[in-house]
Amino acid sequence: DTGVSQDPRHKITKRGQNVTFRCDPISEHNRLYWYRQTLGQGPEFLTYFQNEAQLEKSRLLSDRFSAERPKGSFSTLEIQRTEQGDSAMYLCASSLANRDTEAFFGQGTRLTVV
Amino acid sequence: AQKVTQAQTEISVVEKEDVTLDCVYETRDTTYYLFWYKQPPSGELVFLIRRNSFDEQNEISGRYSWNFQKSTSSFNFTITASQVVDSAVYFCAGYNFNKFYFGSGTKLNVKP
């Protein structure tokens, strides 16, 4: 499978714990995006990378959230001290920078904070 | 600022009926792209169609067709002869400045 891969698909955690999600983009794609989708809503932009540089962060990305793409390939999204409001689907997408409207989305990681 | 409105929360149709999903995209930008995505229960967003703001020509692709009217900011999507497999949540989205702006989605139920 050469699509965008996200791991894990589901995560249940207790409030206050830290969690980390991984996204593997399509191999030649230099752009990688993170979106968050709460129940009954459309995805909302969190952040994006071009290669290893994080070029933009949404105000939704509080200090408890950090995203990295150390070698310009896979990316991780960490949430520290999780809160119930963090429960959502976290979607990753990738594209080529010169074809940025042709983004491919992964199946997402569904986080439940109990 | 970008605003995407999908007023229809949920639609139910019987198989083989035609169904139109409504979308209004409001922006002050003159250049942008519009999309429709499908999200089945598995969660992945599946790309359906893309339109740029300069092209108001309506098109048909298989059972899908779309109607973009810049004057009313509407970008409607029609499925002809719906099938049970079309059941999913459909999102309208705009794209500008390196990010997608999604509507809240319309859940389509196609009953046999």
PDB file of C-alpha atoms in Angstrom:
ATOM      1  CA  ASP A   1       0.000   0.000   0.000  1.00  0.00           C
ATOM      2  CA  THR A   2       1.570   3.295  -1.067  1.00  0.00           C
ATOM      3  CA  GLY A   3      -0.982   5.652   0.482  1.00  0.00           C
ATOM      4  CA  VAL A   4      -0.715   7.770   3.624  1.00  0.00           C
ATOM      5  CA  SER A   5      -0.379   5.537   6.653  1.00  0.00           C
ATOM      6  CA  GLN A   6      -1.266   6.471  10.221  1.00  0.00           C
ATOM      7  CA  ASP A   7      -0.540   4.591  13.403  1.00  0.00           C
ATOM      8  CA  PRO A   8      -2.257   3.724  15.635  1.00  0.00           C
ATOM      9  CA  ARG A   9      -5.738   3.691  14.163  1.00  0.00           C
ATOM     10  CA  HIS A  10      -7.320   3.916  17.594  1.00  0.00           C
ATOM     11  CA  LYS A  11      -6.001   5.119  20.929  1.00  0.00           C
ATOM     12  CA  ILE A  12      -7.761   5.217  24.274  1.00  0.00           C
ATOM     13  CA  THR A  13      -5.940   7.049  27.008  1.00  0.00           C
ATOM     14  CA  LYS A  14      -6.616   8.385  30.448  1.00  0.00           C
ATOM     15  CA  ARG A  15      -6.819  12.086  31.011  1.00  0.00           C
ATOM     16  CA  GLY A  16      -3.431  13.515  31.827  1.00  0.00           C
ATOM     17  CA  GLN A  17      -1.431  10.956  29.875  1.00  0.00           C
ATOM     18  CA  ASN A  18       0.772  11.784  26.896  1.00  0.00           C
ATOM     19  CA  VAL A  19       0.088  10.261  23.494  1.00  0.00           C
ATOM     20  CA  THR A  20       2.016  10.211  20.232  1.00  0.00           C
ATOM     21  CA  PHE A  21       0.727   9.510  16.753  1.00  0.00           C
ATOM     22  CA  ARG A  22       2.709   8.711  13.656  1.00  0.00           C
ATOM     23  CA  CYS A  23       2.079   9.543  10.023  1.00  0.00           C
ATOM     24  CA  ASP A  24       3.949   8.082   7.067  1.00  0.00           C
ATOM     25  CA  PRO A  25       3.243  10.132   3.934  1.00  0.00           C
ATOM     26  CA  ILE A  26       3.439   9.004   0.347  1.00  0.00           C
ATOM     27  CA  SER A  27       7.166   8.575  -0.186  1.00  0.00           C
ATOM     28  CA  GLU A  28       7.879  11.345  -2.685  1.00  0.00           C
ATOM     29  CA  HIS A  29       5.620  13.909  -1.035  1.00  0.00           C
ATOM     30  CA  ASN A  30       7.465  16.798   0.565  1.00  0.00           C
ATOM     31  CA  ARG A  31       4.406  18.335   2.239  1.00  0.00           C
ATOM     32  CA  LEU A  32       2.696  16.847   5.243  1.00  0.00           C
ATOM     33  CA  TYR A  33      -0.398  18.181   6.996  1.00  0.00           C
ATOM     34  CA  TRP A  34      -2.187  17.432  10.253  1.00  0.00           C
ATOM     35  CA  TYR A  35      -5.911  18.022  10.704  1.00  0.00           C
ATOM     36  CA  ARG A  36      -8.245  17.375  13.627  1.00  0.00           C
ATOM     37  CA  GLN A  37     -11.845  16.274  13.206  1.00  0.00           C
ATOM     38  CA  THR A  38     -14.261  16.300  16.116  1.00  0.00           C
ATOM     39  CA  LEU A  39     -17.518  14.374  16.048  1.00  0.00           C
ATOM     40  CA  GLY A  40     -20.023  15.783  13.583  1.00  0.00           C
ATOM     41  CA  GLN A  41     -17.622  18.370  12.207  1.00  0.00           C
ATOM     42  CA  GLY A  42     -15.310  18.709   9.271  1.00  0.00           C
ATOM     43  CA  PRO A  43     -11.548  18.485   9.649  1.00  0.00           C
ATOM     44  CA  GLU A  44      -9.735  21.572  10.917  1.00  0.00           C
ATOM     45  CA  PHE A  45      -6.183  22.486  10.019  1.00  0.00           C
ATOM     46  CA  LEU A  46      -3.548  22.060  12.719  1.00  0.00           C
ATOM     47  CA  THR A  47      -0.166  22.386  11.067  1.00  0.00           C
ATOM     48  CA  TYR A  48       1.882  21.575   7.997  1.00  0.00           C
ATOM     49  CA  PHE A  49       5.466  20.794   7.069  1.00  0.00           C
ATOM     50  CA  GLN A  50       7.442  21.247   3.929  1.00  0.00           C
ATOM     51  CA  ASN A  51      10.267  18.760   4.170  1.00  0.00           C
ATOM     52  CA  GLU A  52      11.393  19.027   7.806  1.00  0.00           C
ATOM     53  CA  ALA A  53      10.340  22.654   8.299  1.00  0.00           C
ATOM     54  CA  GLN A  54       7.104  23.356  10.142  1.00  0.00           C
ATOM     55  CA  LEU A  55       5.774  26.298   8.151  1.00  0.00           C
ATOM     56  CA  GLU A  56       2.475  27.040   9.826  1.00  0.00           C
ATOM     57  CA  LYS A  57       0.632  26.219  13.036  1.00  0.00           C
ATOM     58  CA  SER A  58      -3.009  26.859  13.786  1.00  0.00           C
ATOM     59  CA  ARG A  59      -4.137  28.565  16.968  1.00  0.00           C
ATOM     60  CA  LEU A  60      -5.858  25.233  17.674  1.00  0.00           C
ATOM     61  CA  LEU A  61      -2.410  23.797  18.342  1.00  0.00           C
ATOM     62  CA  SER A  62      -2.002  24.647  22.002  1.00  0.00           C
ATOM     63  CA  ASP A  63       1.254  24.402  23.933  1.00  0.00           C
ATOM     64  CA  ARG A  64       0.380  20.818  24.811  1.00  0.00           C
ATOM     65  CA  PHE A  65       0.631  19.820  21.161  1.00  0.00           C
ATOM     66  CA  SER A  66       3.880  19.365  19.297  1.00  0.00           C
ATOM     67  CA  ALA A  67       4.525  18.033  15.827  1.00  0.00           C
ATOM     68  CA  GLU A  68       7.801  17.038  14.268  1.00  0.00           C
ATOM     69  CA  ARG A  69       9.089  15.795  10.959  1.00  0.00           C
ATOM     70  CA  PRO A  70      12.762  15.321  11.736  1.00  0.00           C
ATOM     71  CA  LYS A  71      14.026  13.919   8.450  1.00  0.00           C
ATOM     72  CA  GLY A  72      11.370  15.209   6.154  1.00  0.00           C
ATOM     73  CA  SER A  73       9.741  11.809   5.901  1.00  0.00           C
ATOM     74  CA  PHE A  74       7.405  10.560   8.633  1.00  0.00           C
ATOM     75  CA  SER A  75       5.875  12.897  11.188  1.00  0.00           C
ATOM     76  CA  THR A  76       4.773  12.564  14.794  1.00  0.00           C
ATOM     77  CA  LEU A  77       2.100  14.482  16.649  1.00  0.00           C
ATOM     78  CA  GLU A  78       2.373  14.440  20.428  1.00  0.00           C
ATOM     79  CA  ILE A  79      -0.259  15.591  22.879  1.00  0.00           C
ATOM     80  CA  GLN A  80       0.872  16.107  26.438  1.00  0.00           C
ATOM     81  CA  ARG A  81      -1.415  15.998  29.473  1.00  0.00           C
ATOM     82  CA  THR A  82      -4.409  14.950  27.403  1.00  0.00           C
ATOM     83  CA  GLU A  83      -7.819  16.404  28.155  1.00  0.00           C
ATOM     84  CA  GLN A  84     -11.254  15.085  27.279  1.00  0.00           C
ATOM     85  CA  GLY A  85     -11.581  17.858  24.732  1.00  0.00           C
ATOM     86  CA  ASP A  86      -8.686  16.332  22.792  1.00  0.00           C
ATOM     87  CA  SER A  87     -10.890  13.387  21.843  1.00  0.00           C
ATOM     88  CA  ALA A  88     -11.094  13.519  18.061  1.00  0.00           C
ATOM     89  CA  MET A  89      -9.911  11.964  14.825  1.00  0.00           C
ATOM     90  CA  TYR A  90      -6.449  13.170  13.862  1.00  0.00           C
ATOM     91  CA  LEU A  91      -5.940  13.077  10.114  1.00  0.00           C
ATOM     92  CA  CYS A  92      -2.695  13.305   8.239  1.00  0.00           C
ATOM     93  CA  ALA A  93      -2.362  14.252   4.583  1.00  0.00           C
ATOM     94  CA  SER A  94       0.519  14.624   2.173  1.00  0.00           C
ATOM     95  CA  SER A  95       1.171  16.248  -1.175  1.00  0.00           C
ATOM     96  CA  LEU A  96       3.864  17.593  -3.437  1.00  0.00           C
ATOM     97  CA  ALA A  97       4.551  21.253  -2.773  1.00  0.00           C
ATOM     98  CA  ASN A  98       4.025  22.176  -6.421  1.00  0.00           C
ATOM     99  CA  ARG A  99       0.761  20.224  -6.530  1.00  0.00           C
ATOM    100  CA  ASP A 100      -0.530  21.130  -3.110  1.00  0.00           C
ATOM    101  CA  THR A 101      -4.206  20.860  -4.001  1.00  0.00           C
ATOM    102  CA  GLU A 102      -3.707  17.173  -4.736  1.00  0.00           C
ATOM    103  CA  ALA A 103      -3.525  16.050  -1.139  1.00  0.00           C
ATOM    104  CA  PHE A 104      -4.023  12.465  -0.056  1.00  0.00           C
ATOM    105  CA  PHE A 105      -5.447  11.737   3.370  1.00  0.00           C
ATOM    106  CA  GLY A 106      -4.747   8.856   5.692  1.00  0.00           C
ATOM    107  CA  GLN A 107      -7.401   6.920   7.566  1.00  0.00           C
ATOM    108  CA  GLY A 108      -6.739   8.861  10.737  1.00  0.00           C
ATOM    109  CA  THR A 109      -6.059   8.084  14.363  1.00  0.00           C
ATOM    110  CA  ARG A 110      -9.121   8.164  16.570  1.00  0.00           C
ATOM    111  CA  LEU A 111      -8.230   9.368  20.063  1.00  0.00           C
ATOM    112  CA  THR A 112     -10.547   8.844  23.009  1.00  0.00           C
ATOM    113  CA  VAL A 113      -9.596  10.465  26.307  1.00  0.00           C
ATOM    114  CA  VAL A 114     -11.400   8.956  29.298  1.00  0.00           C
TER     115      VAL A 114
ATOM    116  CA  ALA B   1     -11.493  34.426   6.223  1.00  0.00           C
ATOM    117  CA  GLN B   2     -13.036  31.405   4.599  1.00  0.00           C
ATOM    118  CA  LYS B   3     -16.419  29.977   5.455  1.00  0.00           C
ATOM    119  CA  VAL B   4     -17.890  26.744   4.129  1.00  0.00           C
ATOM    120  CA  THR B   5     -21.539  26.077   4.822  1.00  0.00           C
ATOM    121  CA  GLN B   6     -23.265  22.768   4.276  1.00  0.00           C
ATOM    122  CA  ALA B   7     -26.784  23.380   5.451  1.00  0.00           C
ATOM    123  CA  GLN B   8     -27.952  19.797   4.991  1.00  0.00           C
ATOM    124  CA  THR B   9     -26.953  17.750   8.010  1.00  0.00           C
ATOM    125  CA  GLU B  10     -28.392  14.451   6.832  1.00  0.00           C
ATOM    126  CA  ILE B  11     -30.196  13.241   3.711  1.00  0.00           C
ATOM    127  CA  SER B  12     -31.920   9.921   3.158  1.00  0.00           C
ATOM    128  CA  VAL B  13     -32.836   8.632  -0.289  1.00  0.00           C
ATOM    129  CA  VAL B  14     -33.881   5.367  -1.802  1.00  0.00           C
ATOM    130  CA  GLU B  15     -31.481   3.659  -4.154  1.00  0.00           C
ATOM    131  CA  LYS B  16     -31.580   4.945  -7.749  1.00  0.00           C
ATOM    132  CA  GLU B  17     -32.836   8.363  -6.728  1.00  0.00           C
ATOM    133  CA  ASP B  18     -30.772  11.414  -7.655  1.00  0.00           C
ATOM    134  CA  VAL B  19     -29.453  13.489  -4.769  1.00  0.00           C
ATOM    135  CA  THR B  20     -27.912  16.958  -4.638  1.00  0.00           C
ATOM    136  CA  LEU B  21     -25.654  18.122  -1.845  1.00  0.00           C
ATOM    137  CA  ASP B  22     -25.454  21.858  -1.265  1.00  0.00           C
ATOM    138  CA  CYS B  23     -22.418  23.926  -0.377  1.00  0.00           C
ATOM    139  CA  VAL B  24     -21.778  27.637  -0.024  1.00  0.00           C
ATOM    140  CA  TYR B  25     -18.195  28.859   0.048  1.00  0.00           C
ATOM    141  CA  GLU B  26     -17.617  32.415   1.191  1.00  0.00           C
ATOM    142  CA  THR B  27     -14.283  34.104   0.767  1.00  0.00           C
ATOM    143  CA  ARG B  28     -12.851  37.440  -0.233  1.00  0.00           C
ATOM    144  CA  ASP B  29     -10.122  35.734  -2.208  1.00  0.00           C
ATOM    145  CA  THR B  30     -10.421  35.742  -5.970  1.00  0.00           C
ATOM    146  CA  THR B  31      -8.334  32.630  -6.514  1.00  0.00           C
ATOM    147  CA  TYR B  32      -9.176  29.404  -4.748  1.00  0.00           C
ATOM    148  CA  TYR B  33     -10.048  25.774  -5.281  1.00  0.00           C
ATOM    149  CA  LEU B  34     -13.172  23.922  -4.285  1.00  0.00           C
ATOM    150  CA  PHE B  35     -13.472  20.238  -3.527  1.00  0.00           C
ATOM    151  CA  TRP B  36     -15.859  17.510  -2.611  1.00  0.00           C
ATOM    152  CA  TYR B  37     -14.618  14.663  -0.430  1.00  0.00           C
ATOM    153  CA  LYS B  38     -16.345  11.487   0.698  1.00  0.00           C
ATOM    154  CA  GLN B  39     -15.713   9.983   4.131  1.00  0.00           C
ATOM    155  CA  PRO B  40     -16.915   6.408   4.573  1.00  0.00           C
ATOM    156  CA  PRO B  41     -17.070   4.844   8.059  1.00  0.00           C
ATOM    157  CA  SER B  42     -13.446   3.760   7.717  1.00  0.00           C
ATOM    158  CA  GLY B  43     -12.498   7.412   8.197  1.00  0.00           C
ATOM    159  CA  GLU B  44     -10.349   8.126   5.164  1.00  0.00           C
ATOM    160  CA  LEU B  45     -11.199  11.211   3.147  1.00  0.00           C
ATOM    161  CA  VAL B  46     -11.657  10.193  -0.464  1.00  0.00           C
ATOM    162  CA  PHE B  47     -11.172  12.859  -3.116  1.00  0.00           C
ATOM    163  CA  LEU B  48     -14.087  13.207  -5.530  1.00  0.00           C
ATOM    164  CA  ILE B  49     -13.820  16.440  -7.501  1.00  0.00           C
ATOM    165  CA  ARG B  50     -11.850  19.680  -7.663  1.00  0.00           C
ATOM    166  CA  ARG B  51     -12.720  22.995  -9.223  1.00  0.00           C
ATOM    167  CA  ASN B  52     -10.810  26.264  -9.477  1.00  0.00           C
ATOM    168  CA  SER B  53     -12.481  29.595  -8.984  1.00  0.00           C
ATOM    169  CA  PHE B  54     -12.017  30.659 -12.589  1.00  0.00           C
ATOM    170  CA  ASP B  55     -13.883  27.780 -14.079  1.00  0.00           C
ATOM    171  CA  GLU B  56     -17.642  27.923 -13.749  1.00  0.00           C
ATOM    172  CA  GLN B  57     -18.283  25.310 -16.374  1.00  0.00           C
ATOM    173  CA  ASN B  58     -20.446  22.559 -14.977  1.00  0.00           C
ATOM    174  CA  GLU B  59     -19.236  19.041 -15.524  1.00  0.00           C
ATOM    175  CA  ILE B  60     -20.301  15.475 -15.343  1.00  0.00           C
ATOM    176  CA  SER B  61     -18.097  12.538 -14.474  1.00  0.00           C
ATOM    177  CA  GLY B  62     -19.854   9.219 -14.427  1.00  0.00           C
ATOM    178  CA  ARG B  63     -22.649   9.455 -11.858  1.00  0.00           C
ATOM    179  CA  TYR B  64     -21.229  12.658 -10.381  1.00  0.00           C
ATOM    180  CA  SER B  65     -21.914  16.175 -11.569  1.00  0.00           C
ATOM    181  CA  TRP B  66     -21.282  19.567 -10.055  1.00  0.00           C
ATOM    182  CA  ASN B  67     -22.567  23.060 -10.410  1.00  0.00           C
ATOM    183  CA  PHE B  68     -20.350  25.989  -9.465  1.00  0.00           C
ATOM    184  CA  GLN B  69     -21.798  29.496  -9.479  1.00  0.00           C
ATOM    185  CA  LYS B  70     -19.357  32.128  -8.336  1.00  0.00           C
ATOM    186  CA  SER B  71     -22.016  34.829  -8.122  1.00  0.00           C
ATOM    187  CA  THR B  72     -23.878  32.932  -5.400  1.00  0.00           C
ATOM    188  CA  SER B  73     -20.793  31.202  -3.921  1.00  0.00           C
ATOM    189  CA  SER B  74     -22.514  27.859  -4.403  1.00  0.00           C
ATOM    190  CA  PHE B  75     -20.789  24.623  -5.295  1.00  0.00           C
ATOM    191  CA  ASN B  76     -23.385  21.876  -5.419  1.00  0.00           C
ATOM    192  CA  PHE B  77     -22.732  18.214  -6.051  1.00  0.00           C
ATOM    193  CA  THR B  78     -25.169  15.719  -7.555  1.00  0.00           C
ATOM    194  CA  ILE B  79     -25.093  11.947  -7.508  1.00  0.00           C
ATOM    195  CA  THR B  80     -27.261  10.405 -10.194  1.00  0.00           C
ATOM    196  CA  ALA B  81     -28.898   7.039  -9.638  1.00  0.00           C
ATOM    197  CA  SER B  82     -27.607   6.707  -6.091  1.00  0.00           C
ATOM    198  CA  GLN B  83     -26.357   3.375  -4.792  1.00  0.00           C
ATOM    199  CA  VAL B  84     -26.101   1.948  -1.289  1.00  0.00           C
ATOM    200  CA  VAL B  85     -22.296   2.227  -1.518  1.00  0.00           C
ATOM    201  CA  ASP B  86     -22.681   5.989  -1.819  1.00  0.00           C
ATOM    202  CA  SER B  87     -23.722   6.111   1.840  1.00  0.00           C
ATOM    203  CA  ALA B  88     -21.105   8.234   3.612  1.00  0.00           C
ATOM    204  CA  VAL B  89     -20.447  11.716   4.917  1.00  0.00           C
ATOM    205  CA  TYR B  90     -19.683  14.194   2.159  1.00  0.00           C
ATOM    206  CA  PHE B  91     -17.563  17.253   2.782  1.00  0.00           C
ATOM    207  CA  CYS B  92     -17.284  20.367   0.718  1.00  0.00           C
ATOM    208  CA  ALA B  93     -13.983  22.172   1.115  1.00  0.00           C
ATOM    209  CA  GLY B  94     -12.148  25.222  -0.103  1.00  0.00           C
ATOM    210  CA  TYR B  95      -8.387  25.424  -0.469  1.00  0.00           C
ATOM    211  CA  ASN B  96      -6.230  28.499  -0.177  1.00  0.00           C
ATOM    212  CA  PHE B  97      -3.019  29.531   1.520  1.00  0.00           C
ATOM    213  CA  ASN B  98      -1.804  25.984   1.997  1.00  0.00           C
ATOM    214  CA  LYS B  99      -4.791  24.625   3.853  1.00  0.00           C
ATOM    215  CA  PHE B 100      -8.233  23.137   3.377  1.00  0.00           C
ATOM    216  CA  TYR B 101     -11.324  24.675   4.914  1.00  0.00           C
ATOM    217  CA  PHE B 102     -14.014  22.061   5.368  1.00  0.00           C
ATOM    218  CA  GLY B 103     -17.727  22.349   5.894  1.00  0.00           C
ATOM    219  CA  SER B 104     -19.435  20.372   8.625  1.00  0.00           C
ATOM    220  CA  GLY B 105     -20.469  17.609   6.245  1.00  0.00           C
ATOM    221  CA  THR B 106     -23.679  16.061   4.971  1.00  0.00           C
ATOM    222  CA  LYS B 107     -24.448  12.486   5.909  1.00  0.00           C
ATOM    223  CA  LEU B 108     -26.009  10.639   2.993  1.00  0.00           C
ATOM    224  CA  ASN B 109     -28.017   7.499   3.666  1.00  0.00           C
ATOM    225  CA  VAL B 110     -28.948   5.499   0.596  1.00  0.00           C
ATOM    226  CA  LYS B 111     -31.485   2.819   1.398  1.00  0.00           C
ATOM    227  CA  PRO B 112     -32.026  -0.259  -0.762  1.00  0.00           C
TER     228      PRO B 112
END
